[in-house]
C-alpha atoms as an extended CHARMM CRD file, in Angstrom:
* protein
*
       259  EXT
         1         1  MET       CA              0.1470000000       -0.1210000000       -0.0290000000  PROA      1               0.0000000000
         2         2  ASN       CA              1.7080000000        3.4200000000       -1.0000000000  PROA      2               0.0000000000
         3         3  LEU       CA              0.6700000000        6.3060000000        1.1110000000  PROA      3               0.0000000000
         4         4  SER       CA              1.4780000000        8.8450000000       -1.8100000000  PROA      4               0.0000000000
         5         5  ARG       CA             -1.0020000000        7.2220000000       -4.2530000000  PROA      5               0.0000000000
         6         6  ILE       CA             -3.5700000000        7.2110000000       -1.6100000000  PROA      6               0.0000000000
         7         7  PHE       CA             -2.9930000000       10.8520000000       -1.0380000000  PROA      7               0.0000000000
         8         8  VAL       CA             -3.4290000000       11.6660000000       -4.6400000000  PROA      8               0.0000000000
         9         9  LEU       CA             -6.4900000000        9.7760000000       -4.8860000000  PROA      9               0.0000000000
        10        10  ALA       CA             -7.9720000000       11.5960000000       -1.8330000000  PROA      10              0.0000000000
        11        11  LYS       CA             -6.8200000000       15.0430000000       -3.3510000000  PROA      11              0.0000000000
        12        12  ASN       CA             -8.4540000000       14.1830000000       -6.5600000000  PROA      12              0.0000000000
        13        13  VAL       CA            -11.6210000000       13.3160000000       -4.6500000000  PROA      13              0.0000000000
        14        14  PHE       CA            -11.5480000000       16.9030000000       -2.7480000000  PROA      14              0.0000000000
        15        15  GLN       CA            -10.8710000000       18.7280000000       -5.7150000000  PROA      15              0.0000000000
        16        16  GLU       CA            -13.7550000000       16.9420000000       -7.8650000000  PROA      16              0.0000000000
        17        17  VAL       CA            -16.1670000000       17.5490000000       -5.0060000000  PROA      17              0.0000000000
        18        18  VAL       CA            -15.0670000000       21.4860000000       -4.9540000000  PROA      18              0.0000000000
        19        19  ARG       CA            -15.6070000000       21.6800000000       -8.5600000000  PROA      19              0.0000000000
        20        20  ASP       CA            -18.9790000000       20.4780000000       -8.1620000000  PROA      20              0.0000000000
        21        21  ARG       CA            -19.5630000000       23.6280000000       -5.8810000000  PROA      21              0.0000000000
        22        22  ILE       CA            -20.4030000000       21.5360000000       -3.0450000000  PROA      22              0.0000000000
        23        23  LEU       CA            -18.5710000000       24.1900000000       -0.7050000000  PROA      23              0.0000000000
        24        24  TYR       CA            -21.6920000000       26.5850000000       -1.6210000000  PROA      24              0.0000000000
        25        25  ILE       CA            -23.2350000000       24.8460000000        1.0930000000  PROA      25              0.0000000000
        26        26  ILE       CA            -21.4830000000       26.6810000000        3.6180000000  PROA      26              0.0000000000
        27        27  GLY       CA            -22.9660000000       29.8130000000        2.1240000000  PROA      27              0.0000000000
        28        28  PHE       CA            -26.4420000000       28.0900000000        2.3270000000  PROA      28              0.0000000000
        29        29  TYR       CA            -25.7990000000       27.1970000000        5.9370000000  PROA      29              0.0000000000
        30        30  ALA       CA            -24.7660000000       30.9440000000        6.7280000000  PROA      30              0.0000000000
        31        31  VAL       CA            -28.0580000000       32.0850000000        5.0170000000  PROA      31              0.0000000000
        32        32  ILE       CA            -30.3320000000       29.6860000000        7.0450000000  PROA      32              0.0000000000
        33        33  ILE       CA            -28.4380000000       30.3690000000       10.2630000000  PROA      33              0.0000000000
        34        34  ALA       CA            -29.0140000000       34.1580000000        9.8330000000  PROA      34              0.0000000000
        35        35  ILE       CA            -32.4540000000       33.4920000000        9.0220000000  PROA      35              0.0000000000
        36        36  ALA       CA            -32.9870000000       31.6750000000       12.3550000000  PROA      36              0.0000000000
        37        37  PHE       CA            -31.0980000000       34.3370000000       14.3680000000  PROA      37              0.0000000000
        38        38  ARG       CA            -33.5760000000       36.8690000000       13.1050000000  PROA      38              0.0000000000
        39        39  VAL       CA            -36.9840000000       34.7960000000       13.3040000000  PROA      39              0.0000000000
        40        40  LEU       CA            -36.4120000000       32.6660000000       16.3340000000  PROA      40              0.0000000000
        41        41  PRO       CA            -36.8750000000       35.4720000000       19.0670000000  PROA      41              0.0000000000
        42        42  GLU       CA            -40.1540000000       36.2470000000       17.5040000000  PROA      42              0.0000000000
        43        43  PHE       CA            -41.6150000000       32.7430000000       18.2240000000  PROA      43              0.0000000000
        44        44  ALA       CA            -39.8960000000       32.0790000000       21.4240000000  PROA      44              0.0000000000
        45        45  ALA       CA            -39.0990000000       35.5360000000       23.3470000000  PROA      45              0.0000000000
        46        46  THR       CA            -37.8720000000       33.7590000000       26.3760000000  PROA      46              0.0000000000
        47        47  THR       CA            -36.0540000000       30.5480000000       25.1700000000  PROA      47              0.0000000000
        48        48  GLU       CA            -34.5980000000       31.8720000000       21.7270000000  PROA      48              0.0000000000
        49        49  ASP       CA            -31.0420000000       31.4660000000       22.7870000000  PROA      49              0.0000000000
        50        50  LYS       CA            -31.4130000000       27.5940000000       23.7260000000  PROA      50              0.0000000000
        51        51  MET       CA            -33.5070000000       27.1760000000       20.3650000000  PROA      51              0.0000000000
        52        52  PHE       CA            -30.7680000000       28.8980000000       18.4820000000  PROA      52              0.0000000000
        53        53  LEU       CA            -28.1740000000       26.6450000000       19.9760000000  PROA      53              0.0000000000
        54        54  ASP       CA            -30.2900000000       23.6790000000       19.1660000000  PROA      54              0.0000000000
        55        55  PHE       CA            -30.9980000000       24.8410000000       15.5990000000  PROA      55              0.0000000000
        56        56  GLY       CA            -27.3360000000       25.7430000000       14.6420000000  PROA      56              0.0000000000
        57        57  MET       CA            -25.8520000000       22.1910000000       15.6470000000  PROA      57              0.0000000000
        58        58  ALA       CA            -28.8750000000       20.3160000000       14.2460000000  PROA      58              0.0000000000
        59        59  ALA       CA            -28.4190000000       22.0890000000       10.9440000000  PROA      59              0.0000000000
        60        60  ILE       CA            -24.6670000000       21.2800000000       10.6110000000  PROA      60              0.0000000000
        61        61  SER       CA            -25.5350000000       17.6550000000       11.3730000000  PROA      61              0.0000000000
        62        62  ALA       CA            -28.3530000000       17.3590000000        8.8270000000  PROA      62              0.0000000000
        63        63  ILE       CA            -26.6690000000       19.2940000000        6.0400000000  PROA      63              0.0000000000
        64        64  CYS       CA            -23.5540000000       17.2500000000        6.5060000000  PROA      64              0.0000000000
        65        65  LEU       CA            -25.2310000000       14.0650000000        6.7030000000  PROA      65              0.0000000000
        66        66  ILE       CA            -26.8810000000       14.6580000000        3.2540000000  PROA      66              0.0000000000
        67        67  VAL       CA            -23.7180000000       15.4240000000        1.7140000000  PROA      67              0.0000000000
        68        68  VAL       CA            -21.7210000000       12.7080000000        3.1090000000  PROA      68              0.0000000000
        69        69  ILE       CA            -24.4870000000       10.1330000000        2.0050000000  PROA      69              0.0000000000
        70        70  PHE       CA            -25.0690000000       11.3310000000       -1.6530000000  PROA      70              0.0000000000
        71        71  ILE       CA            -21.5700000000       11.9150000000       -2.0740000000  PROA      71              0.0000000000
        72        72  GLY       CA            -20.2830000000        8.6230000000       -0.4500000000  PROA      72              0.0000000000
        73        73  THR       CA            -22.6750000000        6.2760000000       -2.1390000000  PROA      73              0.0000000000
        74        74  GLY       CA            -21.5340000000        7.4080000000       -5.5110000000  PROA      74              0.0000000000
        75        75  LEU       CA            -17.8450000000        7.7200000000       -5.1610000000  PROA      75              0.0000000000
        76        76  VAL       CA            -17.0800000000        4.0710000000       -6.1870000000  PROA      76              0.0000000000
        77        77  ASN       CA            -20.2960000000        3.3190000000       -7.6660000000  PROA      77              0.0000000000
        78        78  LYS       CA            -20.1000000000        5.8840000000      -10.0340000000  PROA      78              0.0000000000
        79        79  GLU       CA            -16.7430000000        4.7810000000      -11.2480000000  PROA      79              0.0000000000
        80        80  ILE       CA            -18.1600000000        1.2370000000      -11.5460000000  PROA      80              0.0000000000
        81        81  GLU       CA            -21.2800000000        2.5750000000      -13.6620000000  PROA      81              0.0000000000
        82        82  LYS       CA            -19.3870000000        4.7620000000      -15.9320000000  PROA      82              0.0000000000
        83        83  ARG       CA            -16.5110000000        1.9620000000      -16.4970000000  PROA      83              0.0000000000
        84        84  THR       CA            -13.8770000000        4.4760000000      -15.5300000000  PROA      84              0.0000000000
        85        85  VAL       CA            -12.9930000000        1.9210000000      -12.7580000000  PROA      85              0.0000000000
        86        86  LEU       CA            -11.2680000000        0.0320000000      -15.6220000000  PROA      86              0.0000000000
        87        87  MET       CA             -8.8280000000        2.8360000000      -16.0960000000  PROA      87              0.0000000000
        88        88  LEU       CA             -8.0450000000        3.0890000000      -12.3600000000  PROA      88              0.0000000000
        89        89  ILE       CA             -7.5100000000       -0.6840000000      -11.8550000000  PROA      89              0.0000000000
        90        90  ALA       CA             -5.4010000000       -0.6060000000      -15.0710000000  PROA      90              0.0000000000
        91        91  LYS       CA             -2.8890000000        1.7230000000      -13.2060000000  PROA      91              0.0000000000
        92        92  PRO       CA             -0.4730000000        0.6980000000      -10.6720000000  PROA      92              0.0000000000
        93        93  ILE       CA             -2.9540000000        1.2390000000       -7.9410000000  PROA      93              0.0000000000
        94        94  SER       CA             -4.5130000000       -1.4370000000       -5.7480000000  PROA      94              0.0000000000
        95        95  ARG       CA             -8.0640000000       -1.6500000000       -5.1090000000  PROA      95              0.0000000000
        96        96  SER       CA             -7.5960000000       -0.8670000000       -1.2110000000  PROA      96              0.0000000000
        97        97  GLU       CA             -5.8400000000        2.1510000000       -2.2190000000  PROA      97              0.0000000000
        98        98  ILE       CA             -8.7240000000        3.1900000000       -4.0710000000  PROA      98              0.0000000000
        99        99  ILE       CA            -11.1120000000        2.5050000000       -1.1980000000  PROA      99              0.0000000000
       100       100  ILE       CA             -9.0230000000        4.2700000000        1.2440000000  PROA      100             0.0000000000
       101       101  GLY       CA             -8.1390000000        7.2110000000       -1.1070000000  PROA      101             0.0000000000
       102       102  LYS       CA            -11.9700000000        7.8880000000       -1.6910000000  PROA      102             0.0000000000
       103       103  TYR       CA            -12.7900000000        7.7570000000        1.9230000000  PROA      103             0.0000000000
       104       104  LEU       CA             -9.9880000000       10.2290000000        3.0400000000  PROA      104             0.0000000000
       105       105  GLY       CA            -10.9020000000       12.3920000000        0.3690000000  PROA      105             0.0000000000
       106       106  LEU       CA            -14.6840000000       12.2740000000        1.4040000000  PROA      106             0.0000000000
       107       107  SER       CA            -13.5460000000       12.8440000000        5.0550000000  PROA      107             0.0000000000
       108       108  ALA       CA            -11.4200000000       15.9460000000        4.1080000000  PROA      108             0.0000000000
       109       109  VAL       CA            -14.6390000000       17.4360000000        2.6780000000  PROA      109             0.0000000000
       110       110  LEU       CA            -16.6030000000       16.6320000000        5.6550000000  PROA      110             0.0000000000
       111       111  ALA       CA            -13.8880000000       18.2990000000        7.6380000000  PROA      111             0.0000000000
       112       112  VAL       CA            -13.8650000000       21.2970000000        5.7930000000  PROA      112             0.0000000000
       113       113  LEU       CA            -17.7090000000       21.7690000000        5.8420000000  PROA      113             0.0000000000
       114       114  ILE       CA            -18.0680000000       21.1390000000        9.6130000000  PROA      114             0.0000000000
       115       115  ALA       CA            -15.0920000000       23.2330000000       10.4720000000  PROA      115             0.0000000000
       116       116  ALA       CA            -16.4760000000       26.3120000000        8.5190000000  PROA      116             0.0000000000
       117       117  MET       CA            -20.1770000000       25.8770000000        9.5010000000  PROA      117             0.0000000000
       118       118  THR       CA            -19.0120000000       25.7550000000       13.2140000000  PROA      118             0.0000000000
       119       119  THR       CA            -16.8430000000       28.8010000000       12.9290000000  PROA      119             0.0000000000
       120       120  ILE       CA            -19.9190000000       30.5420000000       11.2160000000  PROA      120             0.0000000000
       121       121  TYR       CA            -22.1870000000       29.3070000000       14.1100000000  PROA      121             0.0000000000
       122       122  LEU       CA            -19.8040000000       30.4880000000       16.9040000000  PROA      122             0.0000000000
       123       123  GLY       CA            -19.7750000000       33.6700000000       15.1600000000  PROA      123             0.0000000000
       124       124  PHE       CA            -23.3750000000       34.3590000000       15.0800000000  PROA      124             0.0000000000
       125       125  LEU       CA            -23.5270000000       33.2070000000       19.1010000000  PROA      125             0.0000000000
       126       126  GLN       CA            -20.5520000000       35.6360000000       19.7770000000  PROA      126             0.0000000000
       127       127  PHE       CA            -22.5370000000       38.3020000000       17.6340000000  PROA      127             0.0000000000
       128       128  GLY       CA            -25.6350000000       37.8790000000       19.3530000000  PROA      128             0.0000000000
       129       129  ASN       CA            -24.0260000000       37.9520000000       22.8900000000  PROA      129             0.0000000000
       130       130  ILE       CA            -25.6310000000       34.3860000000       23.4910000000  PROA      130             0.0000000000
       131       131  ASP       CA            -24.1810000000       32.5750000000       26.3030000000  PROA      131             0.0000000000
       132       132  LYS       CA            -22.2620000000       29.6240000000       24.4710000000  PROA      132             0.0000000000
       133       133  PRO       CA            -20.3920000000       26.5230000000       25.9120000000  PROA      133             0.0000000000
       134       134  THR       CA            -17.5270000000       26.9720000000       23.4920000000  PROA      134             0.0000000000
       135       135  VAL       CA            -15.6100000000       24.1740000000       24.3530000000  PROA      135             0.0000000000
       136       136  SER       CA            -18.5350000000       21.6440000000       24.4710000000  PROA      136             0.0000000000
       137       137  ILE       CA            -19.5480000000       22.7320000000       21.0800000000  PROA      137             0.0000000000
       138       138  LEU       CA            -15.9450000000       22.0620000000       19.6350000000  PROA      138             0.0000000000
       139       139  ILE       CA            -15.8810000000       18.6840000000       21.1590000000  PROA      139             0.0000000000
       140       140  ALA       CA            -19.4630000000       17.9030000000       19.6280000000  PROA      140             0.0000000000
       141       141  ALA       CA            -18.1610000000       19.2070000000       16.2300000000  PROA      141             0.0000000000
       142       142  ILE       CA            -15.1450000000       16.7620000000       16.4510000000  PROA      142             0.0000000000
       143       143  PHE       CA            -17.6700000000       13.5830000000       17.4060000000  PROA      143             0.0000000000
       144       144  LEU       CA            -19.9070000000       14.8360000000       14.7820000000  PROA      144             0.0000000000
       145       145  PHE       CA            -17.0590000000       14.4940000000       12.1420000000  PROA      145             0.0000000000
       146       146  LEU       CA            -16.3560000000       10.9610000000       13.5600000000  PROA      146             0.0000000000
       147       147  GLN       CA            -20.0540000000       10.2130000000       13.3860000000  PROA      147             0.0000000000
       148       148  LEU       CA            -20.4380000000       11.2400000000        9.7210000000  PROA      148             0.0000000000
       149       149  SER       CA            -16.9050000000        9.8120000000        8.7850000000  PROA      149             0.0000000000
       150       150  LEU       CA            -18.3820000000        6.4730000000       10.1190000000  PROA      150             0.0000000000
       151       151  ILE       CA            -21.5100000000        6.9830000000        7.8140000000  PROA      151             0.0000000000
       152       152  GLY       CA            -19.2260000000        7.9310000000        4.9550000000  PROA      152             0.0000000000
       153       153  ALA       CA            -17.7120000000        4.5120000000        5.4210000000  PROA      153             0.0000000000
       154       154  VAL       CA            -21.1740000000        2.8940000000        5.5030000000  PROA      154             0.0000000000
       155       155  ALA       CA            -22.0300000000        4.8200000000        2.2660000000  PROA      155             0.0000000000
       156       156  ILE       CA            -18.9260000000        3.6700000000        0.5430000000  PROA      156             0.0000000000
       157       157  ALA       CA            -19.2070000000       -0.0310000000        1.6340000000  PROA      157             0.0000000000
       158       158  LEU       CA            -22.7730000000       -0.1090000000        0.1780000000  PROA      158             0.0000000000
       159       159  GLY       CA            -22.0190000000        1.7510000000       -2.8100000000  PROA      159             0.0000000000
       160       160  VAL       CA            -19.5590000000       -0.9810000000       -3.7190000000  PROA      160             0.0000000000
       161       161  PHE       CA            -21.7710000000       -3.7830000000       -4.1010000000  PROA      161             0.0000000000
       162       162  THR       CA            -25.1750000000       -2.0590000000       -5.0310000000  PROA      162             0.0000000000
       163       163  ASP       CA            -26.5100000000        0.5830000000       -6.9690000000  PROA      163             0.0000000000
       164       164  SER       CA            -26.4900000000        4.2710000000       -6.0170000000  PROA      164             0.0000000000
       165       165  LEU       CA            -30.2470000000        4.7220000000       -5.0840000000  PROA      165             0.0000000000
       166       166  LEU       CA            -30.5310000000        1.5800000000       -3.0770000000  PROA      166             0.0000000000
       167       167  ALA       CA            -27.0910000000        2.4390000000       -1.2710000000  PROA      167             0.0000000000
       168       168  THR       CA            -28.3710000000        5.9790000000       -0.3360000000  PROA      168             0.0000000000
       169       169  ALA       CA            -31.7330000000        4.3650000000        1.0150000000  PROA      169             0.0000000000
       170       170  LEU       CA            -29.8250000000        1.7790000000        3.0050000000  PROA      170             0.0000000000
       171       171  THR       CA            -27.2130000000        4.5450000000        4.3570000000  PROA      171             0.0000000000
       172       172  PHE       CA            -30.0580000000        6.7340000000        5.3370000000  PROA      172             0.0000000000
       173       173  ALA       CA            -31.6790000000        3.6470000000        7.2510000000  PROA      173             0.0000000000
       174       174  VAL       CA            -28.2730000000        2.9000000000        9.0390000000  PROA      174             0.0000000000
       175       175  TYR       CA            -28.0690000000        6.5020000000       10.2700000000  PROA      175             0.0000000000
       176       176  LEU       CA            -31.8360000000        6.3950000000       11.5510000000  PROA      176             0.0000000000
       177       177  ILE       CA            -31.6330000000        3.1360000000       13.1690000000  PROA      177             0.0000000000
       178       178  GLY       CA            -28.0430000000        3.6400000000       14.5660000000  PROA      178             0.0000000000
       179       179  ASN       CA            -29.2510000000        6.3960000000       16.6150000000  PROA      179             0.0000000000
       180       180  ILE       CA            -31.7650000000        4.4950000000       18.3310000000  PROA      180             0.0000000000
       181       181  THR       CA            -30.1840000000        1.1790000000       18.6450000000  PROA      181             0.0000000000
       182       182  GLN       CA            -30.1390000000        1.5760000000       22.5230000000  PROA      182             0.0000000000
       183       183  ASP       CA            -33.6990000000        2.3270000000       22.4090000000  PROA      183             0.0000000000
       184       184  LEU       CA            -34.5460000000       -0.8150000000       20.4480000000  PROA      184             0.0000000000
       185       185  VAL       CA            -32.6600000000       -3.0440000000       22.9090000000  PROA      185             0.0000000000
       186       186  GLN       CA            -34.8180000000       -1.4880000000       25.7160000000  PROA      186             0.0000000000
       187       187  LEU       CA            -38.1320000000       -2.0550000000       23.6100000000  PROA      187             0.0000000000
       188       188  GLY       CA            -37.1890000000       -5.5260000000       23.1130000000  PROA      188             0.0000000000
       189       189  ARG       CA            -36.7430000000       -6.2450000000       26.5830000000  PROA      189             0.0000000000
       190       190  LEU       CA            -40.2900000000       -4.5040000000       27.4310000000  PROA      190             0.0000000000
       191       191  SER       CA            -41.8930000000       -6.6950000000       24.9680000000  PROA      191             0.0000000000
       192       192  ARG       CA            -40.7910000000       -9.8370000000       26.7320000000  PROA      192             0.0000000000
       193       193  ASN       CA            -41.0380000000      -11.5690000000       23.2670000000  PROA      193             0.0000000000
       194       194  PRO       CA            -37.8670000000      -13.8660000000       22.6860000000  PROA      194             0.0000000000
       195       195  GLY       CA            -37.8140000000      -13.2610000000       19.0630000000  PROA      195             0.0000000000
       196       196  MET       CA            -38.1570000000       -9.5340000000       19.3770000000  PROA      196             0.0000000000
       197       197  GLU       CA            -35.3270000000       -9.4870000000       22.0690000000  PROA      197             0.0000000000
       198       198  ARG       CA            -33.1050000000      -11.6690000000       19.8000000000  PROA      198             0.0000000000
       199       199  LEU       CA            -33.7060000000       -9.0880000000       16.7750000000  PROA      199             0.0000000000
       200       200  THR       CA            -33.2360000000       -5.8830000000       18.8740000000  PROA      200             0.0000000000
       201       201  GLN       CA            -29.9530000000       -7.5320000000       20.2790000000  PROA      201             0.0000000000
       202       202  GLY       CA            -28.6870000000       -8.3670000000       16.6790000000  PROA      202             0.0000000000
       203       203  LEU       CA            -29.2690000000       -5.1270000000       15.3060000000  PROA      203             0.0000000000
       204       204  TYR       CA            -27.6600000000       -3.6590000000       18.2560000000  PROA      204             0.0000000000
       205       205  LEU       CA            -24.5870000000       -5.8480000000       17.7610000000  PROA      205             0.0000000000
       206       206  ILE       CA            -24.5000000000       -5.2610000000       14.0210000000  PROA      206             0.0000000000
       207       207  LEU       CA            -25.3740000000       -1.7470000000       13.1460000000  PROA      207             0.0000000000
       208       208  PRO       CA            -23.1640000000        1.0470000000       14.7690000000  PROA      208             0.0000000000
       209       209  ASP       CA            -24.1600000000        2.8420000000       17.8830000000  PROA      209             0.0000000000
       210       210  LEU       CA            -24.3250000000        6.2420000000       16.4790000000  PROA      210             0.0000000000
       211       211  SER       CA            -25.8190000000        7.7110000000       19.7260000000  PROA      211             0.0000000000
       212       212  ARG       CA            -22.3670000000        7.1900000000       21.3720000000  PROA      212             0.0000000000
       213       213  LEU       CA            -20.8600000000        9.9140000000       18.8830000000  PROA      213             0.0000000000
       214       214  ASP       CA            -23.7340000000       12.3380000000       19.1360000000  PROA      214             0.0000000000
       215       215  LEU       CA            -23.0530000000       15.1490000000       21.7250000000  PROA      215             0.0000000000
       216       216  LYS       CA            -25.0890000000       17.8530000000       20.2590000000  PROA      216             0.0000000000
       217       217  ASN       CA            -27.4690000000       17.9740000000       23.0180000000  PROA      217             0.0000000000
       218       218  ASP       CA            -24.7350000000       17.5960000000       25.5570000000  PROA      218             0.0000000000
       219       219  ALA       CA            -22.9980000000       20.8120000000       23.9710000000  PROA      219             0.0000000000
       220       220  VAL       CA            -26.2200000000       22.9370000000       24.2350000000  PROA      220             0.0000000000
       221       221  TYR       CA            -26.3880000000       22.1340000000       27.9340000000  PROA      221             0.0000000000
       222       222  GLY       CA            -22.8140000000       23.1320000000       28.6610000000  PROA      222             0.0000000000
       223       223  LEU       CA            -19.6080000000       21.1750000000       29.3760000000  PROA      223             0.0000000000
       224       224  GLN       CA            -20.6310000000       19.6280000000       32.6150000000  PROA      224             0.0000000000
       225       225  ALA       CA            -23.2310000000       17.5790000000       30.6720000000  PROA      225             0.0000000000
       226       226  LEU       CA            -20.6200000000       15.8130000000       28.4050000000  PROA      226             0.0000000000
       227       227  PRO       CA            -19.1380000000       12.3680000000       29.3990000000  PROA      227             0.0000000000
       228       228  ASP       CA            -15.8030000000       12.1500000000       31.0740000000  PROA      228             0.0000000000
       229       229  THR       CA            -12.6620000000       12.0440000000       29.2780000000  PROA      229             0.0000000000
       230       230  ILE       CA            -12.2840000000        8.0880000000       29.3840000000  PROA      230             0.0000000000
       231       231  ALA       CA            -15.8970000000        7.8560000000       27.9750000000  PROA      231             0.0000000000
       232       232  LEU       CA            -14.9220000000       10.4760000000       25.2200000000  PROA      232             0.0000000000
       233       233  ILE       CA            -11.8320000000        8.5160000000       24.1180000000  PROA      233             0.0000000000
       234       234  THR       CA            -13.5470000000        5.2320000000       24.1840000000  PROA      234             0.0000000000
       235       235  SER       CA            -16.3240000000        6.5010000000       22.0580000000  PROA      235             0.0000000000
       236       236  ALA       CA            -13.9170000000        7.8640000000       19.7740000000  PROA      236             0.0000000000
       237       237  GLY       CA            -12.1340000000        4.7310000000       19.4700000000  PROA      237             0.0000000000
       238       238  TYR       CA            -15.3130000000        3.1760000000       18.8220000000  PROA      238             0.0000000000
       239       239  GLY       CA            -16.2130000000        5.2090000000       15.8400000000  PROA      239             0.0000000000
       240       240  LEU       CA            -12.6140000000        4.8350000000       14.3570000000  PROA      240             0.0000000000
       241       241  LEU       CA            -12.5200000000        1.0520000000       14.6590000000  PROA      241             0.0000000000
       242       242  TYR       CA            -16.1110000000        0.6110000000       13.2160000000  PROA      242             0.0000000000
       243       243  SER       CA            -14.9670000000        2.8130000000       10.2530000000  PROA      243             0.0000000000
       244       244  VAL       CA            -11.9240000000        0.6820000000        9.7370000000  PROA      244             0.0000000000
       245       245  MET       CA            -14.0250000000       -2.4200000000        9.8510000000  PROA      245             0.0000000000
       246       246  LEU       CA            -16.4060000000       -1.0280000000        7.1980000000  PROA      246             0.0000000000
       247       247  LEU       CA            -13.7960000000       -0.1350000000        5.1170000000  PROA      247             0.0000000000
       248       248  ALA       CA            -12.1630000000       -3.6000000000        5.4310000000  PROA      248             0.0000000000
       249       249  ILE       CA            -15.5450000000       -5.0410000000        3.9320000000  PROA      249             0.0000000000
       250       250  ALA       CA            -15.5820000000       -2.6370000000        1.1710000000  PROA      250             0.0000000000
       251       251  ILE       CA            -12.2640000000       -3.5230000000        0.0510000000  PROA      251             0.0000000000
       252       252  PHE       CA            -12.8420000000       -7.1140000000        0.3950000000  PROA      252             0.0000000000
       253       253  VAL       CA            -16.0710000000       -6.9330000000       -1.7830000000  PROA      253             0.0000000000
       254       254  PHE       CA            -14.2990000000       -4.6130000000       -4.1120000000  PROA      254             0.0000000000
       255       255  SER       CA            -11.5210000000       -6.8580000000       -4.6300000000  PROA      255             0.0000000000
       256       256  GLN       CA            -13.8730000000       -9.7470000000       -5.2840000000  PROA      256             0.0000000000
       257       257  ARG       CA            -15.6230000000       -7.7320000000       -8.1350000000  PROA      257             0.0000000000
       258       258  GLU       CA            -15.1310000000       -8.5970000000      -11.8080000000  PROA      258             0.0000000000
       259       259  PHE       CA            -15.1280000000       -5.8170000000      -14.4020000000  PROA      259             0.0000000000
C-alpha cells in the first residue's frame, strides 16, 4: 500500500467535489442560520437562545449528513457505472488504495464543511452575545465529524456492491436506526418476546451505535453535561474502529468484483 498514491486519490476526490460547488453549502448554511437568528426571537422570546443553540448544531448535522451520504454512495459506484474504474485498476493502484483514497477525500470534504459551519455558528453566537459553551460545541463538532465519517464508510461500503439509489436508502436507514439502537434493545426487553429481543440485540450488535458519537444535546447544555474523558476517548475509538471495519469490508467486496 502506497501512501503517496492514496494521498493523490484523496486529493482528486476533494478537488472533484469542490469543482461540483459543494462548498456553496457553507453559504447556504450561513443564510439559514442568519434567518433563524432573526426569526426565532419572534417565536420564543424567552428561550430563543437555547433554540438557536439547538438549531445551529442540528442544521450542521443534517446538511453534512445529506452531503456525506449522496457523495459517499456515488464515489465508487459512479466509477463502476461509468466504467472509469477500468482505467483506475489498469494503473499501478491497488483496489484497497482506491477505497481508502476515496474515503479520505470524502473525510477531508466533511472536515472542511464542519469546520467552516462551526466557525459561522460560533460567530453568530458571539455576535448575538449568546451564552455559549464553546469547548462543548467544539468537542461536539469533532464527534460529529467522527459520526459522519463512519456514515461515509457505510455509504462507500454499500456503494461498492449495490446501485447508488439503494445504497443511499440503506445508508439513511443505518443512520436512523443507528441513533436508536439502545432504545431498540430496551424496547425488545419490554416486549418480553424472545424473538423481538433477539432481533433488537442483533441490530444492536451489527449496526453502529451512533448515539455514542452524538454530543449535540450535551453541547447545548454546557460542558458539565459531557461524558468524562475516558468515555470520550472510548467512544472516539469505537467510531474509528467501526469505520476501519467497514472499509475492510468494502475493500474485500471491491477486490472480488469483476469488471
